[in-house]
PDB file of C-alpha atoms in Angstrom:
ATOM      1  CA  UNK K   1     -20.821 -12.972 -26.774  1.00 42.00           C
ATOM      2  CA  UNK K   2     -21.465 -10.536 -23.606  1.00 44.00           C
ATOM      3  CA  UNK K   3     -21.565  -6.657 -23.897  1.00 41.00           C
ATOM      4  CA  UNK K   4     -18.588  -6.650 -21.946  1.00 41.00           C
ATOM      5  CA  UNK K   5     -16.725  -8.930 -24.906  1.00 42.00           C
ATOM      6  CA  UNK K   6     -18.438  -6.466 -27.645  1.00 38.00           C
ATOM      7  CA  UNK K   7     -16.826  -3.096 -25.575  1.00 39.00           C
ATOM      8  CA  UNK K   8     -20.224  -1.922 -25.375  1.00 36.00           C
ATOM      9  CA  UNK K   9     -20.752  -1.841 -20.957  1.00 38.00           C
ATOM     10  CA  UNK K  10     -23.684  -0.603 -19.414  1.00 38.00           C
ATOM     11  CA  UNK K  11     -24.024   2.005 -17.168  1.00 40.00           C
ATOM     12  CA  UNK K  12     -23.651   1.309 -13.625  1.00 44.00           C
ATOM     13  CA  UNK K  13     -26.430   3.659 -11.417  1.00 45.00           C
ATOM     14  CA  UNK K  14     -24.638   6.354 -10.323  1.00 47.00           C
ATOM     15  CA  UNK K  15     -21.576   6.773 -13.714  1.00 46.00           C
ATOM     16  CA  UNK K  16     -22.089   9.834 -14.939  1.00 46.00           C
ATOM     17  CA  UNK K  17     -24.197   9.386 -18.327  1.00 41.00           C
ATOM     18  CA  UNK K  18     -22.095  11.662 -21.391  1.00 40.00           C
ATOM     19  CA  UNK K  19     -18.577  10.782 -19.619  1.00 40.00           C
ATOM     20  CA  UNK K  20     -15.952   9.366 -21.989  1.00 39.00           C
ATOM     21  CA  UNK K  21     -14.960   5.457 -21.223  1.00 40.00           C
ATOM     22  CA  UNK K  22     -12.576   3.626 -22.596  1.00 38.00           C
ATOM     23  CA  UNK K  23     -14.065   0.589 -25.212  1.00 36.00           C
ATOM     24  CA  UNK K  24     -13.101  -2.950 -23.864  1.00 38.00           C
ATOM     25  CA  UNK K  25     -14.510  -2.825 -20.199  1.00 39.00           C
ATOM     26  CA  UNK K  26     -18.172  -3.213 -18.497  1.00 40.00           C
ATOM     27  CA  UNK K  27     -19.546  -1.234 -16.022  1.00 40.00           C
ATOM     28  CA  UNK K  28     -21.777  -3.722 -13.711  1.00 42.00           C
ATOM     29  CA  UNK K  29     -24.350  -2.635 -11.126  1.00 38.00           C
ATOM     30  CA  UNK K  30     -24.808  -6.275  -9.855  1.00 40.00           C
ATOM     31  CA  UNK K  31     -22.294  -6.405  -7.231  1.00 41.00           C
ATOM     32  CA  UNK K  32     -23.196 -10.085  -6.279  1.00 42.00           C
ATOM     33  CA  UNK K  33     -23.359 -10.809  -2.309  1.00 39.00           C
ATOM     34  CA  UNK K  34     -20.376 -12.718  -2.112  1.00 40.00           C
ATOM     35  CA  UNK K  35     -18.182  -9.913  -3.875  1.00 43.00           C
ATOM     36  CA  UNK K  36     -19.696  -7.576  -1.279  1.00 43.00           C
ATOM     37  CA  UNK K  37     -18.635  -9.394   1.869  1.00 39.00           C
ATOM     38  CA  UNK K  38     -15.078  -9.761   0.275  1.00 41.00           C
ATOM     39  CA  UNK K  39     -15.093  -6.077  -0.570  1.00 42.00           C
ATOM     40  CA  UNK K  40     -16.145  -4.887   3.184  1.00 41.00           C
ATOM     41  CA  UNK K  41     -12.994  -7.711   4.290  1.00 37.00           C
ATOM     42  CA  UNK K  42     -10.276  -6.169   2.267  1.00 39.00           C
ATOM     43  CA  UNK K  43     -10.973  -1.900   2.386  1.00 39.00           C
ATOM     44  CA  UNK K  44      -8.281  -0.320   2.178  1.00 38.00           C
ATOM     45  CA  UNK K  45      -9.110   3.551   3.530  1.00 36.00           C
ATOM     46  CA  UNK K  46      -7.908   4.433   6.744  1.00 35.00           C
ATOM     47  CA  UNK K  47     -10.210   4.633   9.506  1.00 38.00           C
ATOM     48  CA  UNK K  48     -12.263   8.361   9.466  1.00 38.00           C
ATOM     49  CA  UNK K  49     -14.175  10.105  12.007  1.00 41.00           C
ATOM     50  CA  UNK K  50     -18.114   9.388  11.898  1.00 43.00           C
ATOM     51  CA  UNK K  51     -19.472  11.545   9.376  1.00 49.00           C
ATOM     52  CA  UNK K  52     -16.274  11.752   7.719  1.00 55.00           C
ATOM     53  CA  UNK K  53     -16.367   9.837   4.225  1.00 62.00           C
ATOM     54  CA  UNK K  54     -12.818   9.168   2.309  1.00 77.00           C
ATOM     55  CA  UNK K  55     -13.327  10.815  -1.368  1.00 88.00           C
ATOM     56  CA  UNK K  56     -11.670   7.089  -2.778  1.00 93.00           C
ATOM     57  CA  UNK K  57     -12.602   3.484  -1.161  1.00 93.00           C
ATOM     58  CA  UNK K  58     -11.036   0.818  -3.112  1.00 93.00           C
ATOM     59  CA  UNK K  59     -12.939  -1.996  -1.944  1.00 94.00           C
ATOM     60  CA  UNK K  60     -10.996  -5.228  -4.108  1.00 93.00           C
ATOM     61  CA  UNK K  61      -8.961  -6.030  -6.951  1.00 94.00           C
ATOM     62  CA  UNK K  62      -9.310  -9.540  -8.381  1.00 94.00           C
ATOM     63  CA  UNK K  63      -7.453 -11.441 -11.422  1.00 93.00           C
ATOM     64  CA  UNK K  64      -9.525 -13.592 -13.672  1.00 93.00           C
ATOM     65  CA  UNK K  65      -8.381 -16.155 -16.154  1.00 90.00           C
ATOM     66  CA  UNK K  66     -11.263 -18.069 -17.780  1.00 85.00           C
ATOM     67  CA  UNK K  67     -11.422 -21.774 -16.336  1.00 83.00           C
ATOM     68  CA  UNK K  68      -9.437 -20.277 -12.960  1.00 85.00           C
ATOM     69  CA  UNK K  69     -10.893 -19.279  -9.443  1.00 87.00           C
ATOM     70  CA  UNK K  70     -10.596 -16.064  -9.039  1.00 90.00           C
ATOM     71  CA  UNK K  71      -7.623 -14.526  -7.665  1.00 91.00           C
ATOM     72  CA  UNK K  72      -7.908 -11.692  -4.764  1.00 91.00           C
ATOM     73  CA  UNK K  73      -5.558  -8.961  -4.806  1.00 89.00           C
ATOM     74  CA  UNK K  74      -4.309  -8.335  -0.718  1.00 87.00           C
ATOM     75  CA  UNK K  75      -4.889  -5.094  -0.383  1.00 83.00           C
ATOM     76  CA  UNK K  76      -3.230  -2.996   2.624  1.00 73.00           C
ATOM     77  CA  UNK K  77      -5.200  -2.963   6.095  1.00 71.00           C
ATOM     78  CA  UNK K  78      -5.756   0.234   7.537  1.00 63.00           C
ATOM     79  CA  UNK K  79      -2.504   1.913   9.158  1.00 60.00           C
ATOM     80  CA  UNK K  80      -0.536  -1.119   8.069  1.00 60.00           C
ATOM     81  CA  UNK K  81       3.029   0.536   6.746  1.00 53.00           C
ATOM     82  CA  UNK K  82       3.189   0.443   2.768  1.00 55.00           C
ATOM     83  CA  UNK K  83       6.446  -1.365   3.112  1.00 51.00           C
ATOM     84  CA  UNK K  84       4.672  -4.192   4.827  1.00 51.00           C
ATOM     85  CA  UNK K  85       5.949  -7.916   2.750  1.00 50.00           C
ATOM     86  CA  UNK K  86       4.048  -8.262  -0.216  1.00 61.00           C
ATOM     87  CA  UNK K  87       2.067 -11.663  -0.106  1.00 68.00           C
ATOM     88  CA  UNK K  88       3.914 -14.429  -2.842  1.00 77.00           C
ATOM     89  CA  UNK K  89       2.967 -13.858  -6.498  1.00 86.00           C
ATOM     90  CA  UNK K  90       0.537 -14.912  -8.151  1.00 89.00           C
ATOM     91  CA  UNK K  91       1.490 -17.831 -10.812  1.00 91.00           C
ATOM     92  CA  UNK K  92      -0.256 -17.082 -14.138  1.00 92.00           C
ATOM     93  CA  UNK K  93       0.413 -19.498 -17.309  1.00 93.00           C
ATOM     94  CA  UNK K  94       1.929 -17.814 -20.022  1.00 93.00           C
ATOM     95  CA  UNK K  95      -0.165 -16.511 -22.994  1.00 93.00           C
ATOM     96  CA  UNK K  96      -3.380 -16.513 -20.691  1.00 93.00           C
ATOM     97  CA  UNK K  97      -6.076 -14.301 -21.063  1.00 95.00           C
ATOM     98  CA  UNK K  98      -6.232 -11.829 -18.056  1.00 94.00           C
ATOM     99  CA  UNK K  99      -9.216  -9.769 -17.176  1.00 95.00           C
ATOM    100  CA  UNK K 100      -8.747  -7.339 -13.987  1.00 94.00           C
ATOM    101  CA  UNK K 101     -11.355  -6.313 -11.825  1.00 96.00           C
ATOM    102  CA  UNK K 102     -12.087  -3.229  -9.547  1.00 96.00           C
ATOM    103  CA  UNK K 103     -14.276  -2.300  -6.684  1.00 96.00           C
ATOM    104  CA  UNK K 104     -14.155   1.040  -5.650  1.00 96.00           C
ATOM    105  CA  UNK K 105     -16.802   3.383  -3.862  1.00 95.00           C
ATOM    106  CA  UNK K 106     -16.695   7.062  -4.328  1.00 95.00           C
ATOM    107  CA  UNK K 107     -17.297   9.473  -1.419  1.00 93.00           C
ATOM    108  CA  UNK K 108     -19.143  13.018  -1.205  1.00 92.00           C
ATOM    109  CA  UNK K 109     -18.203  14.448  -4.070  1.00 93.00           C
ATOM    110  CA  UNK K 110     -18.188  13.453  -7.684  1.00 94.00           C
ATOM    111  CA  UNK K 111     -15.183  12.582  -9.450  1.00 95.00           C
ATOM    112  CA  UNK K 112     -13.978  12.983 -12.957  1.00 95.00           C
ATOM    113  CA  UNK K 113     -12.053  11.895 -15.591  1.00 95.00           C
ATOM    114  CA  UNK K 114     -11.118   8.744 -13.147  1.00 96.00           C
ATOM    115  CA  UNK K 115      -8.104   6.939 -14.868  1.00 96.00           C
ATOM    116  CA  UNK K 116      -6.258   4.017 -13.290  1.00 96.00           C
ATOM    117  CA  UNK K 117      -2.567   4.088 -14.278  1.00 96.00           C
ATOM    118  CA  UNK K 118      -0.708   0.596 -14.012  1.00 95.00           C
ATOM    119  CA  UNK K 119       3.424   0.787 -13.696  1.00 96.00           C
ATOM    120  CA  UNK K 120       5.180  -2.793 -14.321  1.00 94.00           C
ATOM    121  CA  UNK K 121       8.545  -3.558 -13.131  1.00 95.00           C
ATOM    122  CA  UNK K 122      10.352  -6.422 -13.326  1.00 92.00           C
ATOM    123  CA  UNK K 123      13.978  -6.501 -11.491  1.00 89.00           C
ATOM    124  CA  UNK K 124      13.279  -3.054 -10.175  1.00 87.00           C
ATOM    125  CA  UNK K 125      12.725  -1.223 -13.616  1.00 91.00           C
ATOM    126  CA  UNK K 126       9.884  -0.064 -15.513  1.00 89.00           C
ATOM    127  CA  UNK K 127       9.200  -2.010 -18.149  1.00 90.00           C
ATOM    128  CA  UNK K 128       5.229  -0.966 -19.045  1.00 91.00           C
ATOM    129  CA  UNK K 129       2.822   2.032 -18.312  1.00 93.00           C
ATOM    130  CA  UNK K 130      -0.636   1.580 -19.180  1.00 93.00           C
ATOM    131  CA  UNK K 131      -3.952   3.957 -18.480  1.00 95.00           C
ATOM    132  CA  UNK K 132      -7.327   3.502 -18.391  1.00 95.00           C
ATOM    133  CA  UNK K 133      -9.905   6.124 -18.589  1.00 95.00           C
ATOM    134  CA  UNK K 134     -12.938   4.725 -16.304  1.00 96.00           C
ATOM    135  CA  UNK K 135     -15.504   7.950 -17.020  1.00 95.00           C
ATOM    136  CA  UNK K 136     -16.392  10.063 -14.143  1.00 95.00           C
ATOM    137  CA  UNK K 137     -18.879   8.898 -11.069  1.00 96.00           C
ATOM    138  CA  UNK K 138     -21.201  10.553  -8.495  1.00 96.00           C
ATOM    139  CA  UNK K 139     -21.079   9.661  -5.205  1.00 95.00           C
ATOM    140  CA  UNK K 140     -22.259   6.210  -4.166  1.00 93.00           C
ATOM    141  CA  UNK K 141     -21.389   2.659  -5.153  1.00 89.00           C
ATOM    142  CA  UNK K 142     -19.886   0.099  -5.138  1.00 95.00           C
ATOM    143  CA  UNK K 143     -18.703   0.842  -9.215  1.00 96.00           C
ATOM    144  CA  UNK K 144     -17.427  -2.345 -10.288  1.00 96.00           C
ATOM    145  CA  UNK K 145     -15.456  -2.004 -13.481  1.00 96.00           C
ATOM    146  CA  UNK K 146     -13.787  -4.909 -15.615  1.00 95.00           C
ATOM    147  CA  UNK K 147     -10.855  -3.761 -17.810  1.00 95.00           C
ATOM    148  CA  UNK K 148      -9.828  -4.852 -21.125  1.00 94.00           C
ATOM    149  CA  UNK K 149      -8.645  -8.316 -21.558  1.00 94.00           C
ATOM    150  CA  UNK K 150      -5.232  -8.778 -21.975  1.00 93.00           C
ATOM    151  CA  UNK K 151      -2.923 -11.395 -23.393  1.00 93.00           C
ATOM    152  CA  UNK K 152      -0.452 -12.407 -21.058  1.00 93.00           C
ATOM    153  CA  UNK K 153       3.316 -12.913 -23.318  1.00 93.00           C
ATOM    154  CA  UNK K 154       4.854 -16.173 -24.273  1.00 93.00           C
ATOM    155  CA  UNK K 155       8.156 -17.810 -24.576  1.00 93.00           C
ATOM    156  CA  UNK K 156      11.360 -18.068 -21.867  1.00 92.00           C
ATOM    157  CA  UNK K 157      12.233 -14.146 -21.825  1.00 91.00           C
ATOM    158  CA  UNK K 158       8.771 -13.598 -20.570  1.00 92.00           C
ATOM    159  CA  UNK K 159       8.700 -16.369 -17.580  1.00 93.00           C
ATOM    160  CA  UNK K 160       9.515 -13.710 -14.807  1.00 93.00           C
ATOM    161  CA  UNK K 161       7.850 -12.151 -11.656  1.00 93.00           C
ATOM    162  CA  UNK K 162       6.268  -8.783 -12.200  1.00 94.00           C
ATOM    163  CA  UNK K 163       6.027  -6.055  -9.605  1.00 94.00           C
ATOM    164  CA  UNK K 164       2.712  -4.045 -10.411  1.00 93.00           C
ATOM    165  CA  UNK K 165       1.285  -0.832  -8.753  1.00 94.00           C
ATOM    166  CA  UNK K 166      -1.625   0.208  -9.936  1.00 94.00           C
ATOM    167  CA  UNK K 167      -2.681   4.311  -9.196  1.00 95.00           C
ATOM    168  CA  UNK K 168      -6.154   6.013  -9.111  1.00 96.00           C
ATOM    169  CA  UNK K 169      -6.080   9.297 -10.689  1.00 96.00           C
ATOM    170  CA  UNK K 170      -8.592  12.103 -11.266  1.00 95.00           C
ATOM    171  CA  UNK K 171      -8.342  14.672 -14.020  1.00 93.00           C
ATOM    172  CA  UNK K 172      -6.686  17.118 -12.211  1.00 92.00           C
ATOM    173  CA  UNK K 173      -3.968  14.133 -11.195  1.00 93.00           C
ATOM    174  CA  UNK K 174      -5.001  13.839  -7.800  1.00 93.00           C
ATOM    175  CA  UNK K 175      -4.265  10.603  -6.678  1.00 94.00           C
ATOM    176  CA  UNK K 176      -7.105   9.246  -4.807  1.00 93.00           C
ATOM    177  CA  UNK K 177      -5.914   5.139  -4.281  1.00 91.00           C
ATOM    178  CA  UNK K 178      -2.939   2.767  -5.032  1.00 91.00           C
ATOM    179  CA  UNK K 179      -2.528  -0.826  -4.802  1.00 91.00           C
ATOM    180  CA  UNK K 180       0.691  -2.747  -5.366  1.00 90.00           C
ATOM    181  CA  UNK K 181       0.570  -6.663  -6.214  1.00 90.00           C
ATOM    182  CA  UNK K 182       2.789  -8.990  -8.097  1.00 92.00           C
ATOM    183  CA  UNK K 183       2.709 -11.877 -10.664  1.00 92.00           C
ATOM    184  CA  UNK K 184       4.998 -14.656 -11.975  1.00 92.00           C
ATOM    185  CA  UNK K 185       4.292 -15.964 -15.742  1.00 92.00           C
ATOM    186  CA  UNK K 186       5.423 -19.428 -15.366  1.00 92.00           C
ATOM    187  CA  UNK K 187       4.938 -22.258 -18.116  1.00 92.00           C
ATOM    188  CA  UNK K 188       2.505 -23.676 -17.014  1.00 90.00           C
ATOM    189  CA  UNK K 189      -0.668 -23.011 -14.058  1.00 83.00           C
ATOM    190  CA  UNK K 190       0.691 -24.481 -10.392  1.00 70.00           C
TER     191      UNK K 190
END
């Protein structure tokens, strides 16, 4: 068993030592190359002016399911309209273990009390809110921060597409990032 499996993390350089965290999710300094160049492909700040840093850079968001390839959340491309199609959803098999990851760099200034709030639909209405404290963070990264695994629901009610949107919040509910993605729980993996 990892420390991420145990709740205990490890402190990524850079997460402010003392700030509260949520058990369940690791904190991992070893951004590996190949998560790196798939980060700098799918940014999702606007262009700035040089010297201009954005406060929030969510660099990915990928799905894990143990056994599975890793699935890459399509995140918006700079000045792209937010009511651009959403990309098919992904097919996940029904009572699966889910782990989400995020990859996020923070700009001049320090942030605290980052949560990331997750609103599902399904058919248009709201059927789940769930928050995550993530701790507060200097300036610097990439953070890269696995949340708690969760157990995706059985049986035929459940087999349905999701509509998820997932929001970036600091304690004084700025919002500071959003991504939007959805997911079908099917019987079985395609």
């Amino acid at each position: 068993m990892d420390e991420a499996d145990r709740g205990q993390g490890h402190l990524t350089p850079g997460f402010i030592a003392g700030s509260t965290h949520s058990p369940g999710y690791a904190l991992v300094s070893g951004v590996s190359v190949q998560r790196r160049k798939m980060a700098r492909l799918m940014k999702t700040s606007h262009e700035v002016p040089a010297g201009d840093t954005p406060q929030f850079e969510l660099l990915s968001v990928s799905l894990h399911a143990e056994g599975h390839v890793e699935m890459a959340v399509r995140l918006p491309v700079p000045g792209e309209a937010e009511s651009a199609p959403q990309t098919a959803p992904f097919v996940l098999k029904e009572g699966a273990e889910i782990r989400v990851t995020l990859i996020f760099r923070i700009g001049k200034r320090p942030v605290e009390g980052l949560k990331f709030v997750e609103e599902r639909k399904r058919h248009g209405s709201g059927i789940a809110t769930s928050e995550v404290l993530l701790g507060s963070y200097r300036p610097g990264g990439p953070y890269e921060v696995v949340l708690p695994a969760e157990h995706l629901p059985t049986g035929h009610l459940a087999r349905d597409t999701y509509q998820v949107t997932g929001t970036f919040v600091d304690t004084d509910g700025h919002v500071l990032g959003r991504e939007t993605h959805s997911f079908e729980i099917a019987k079985a993996w395609d």
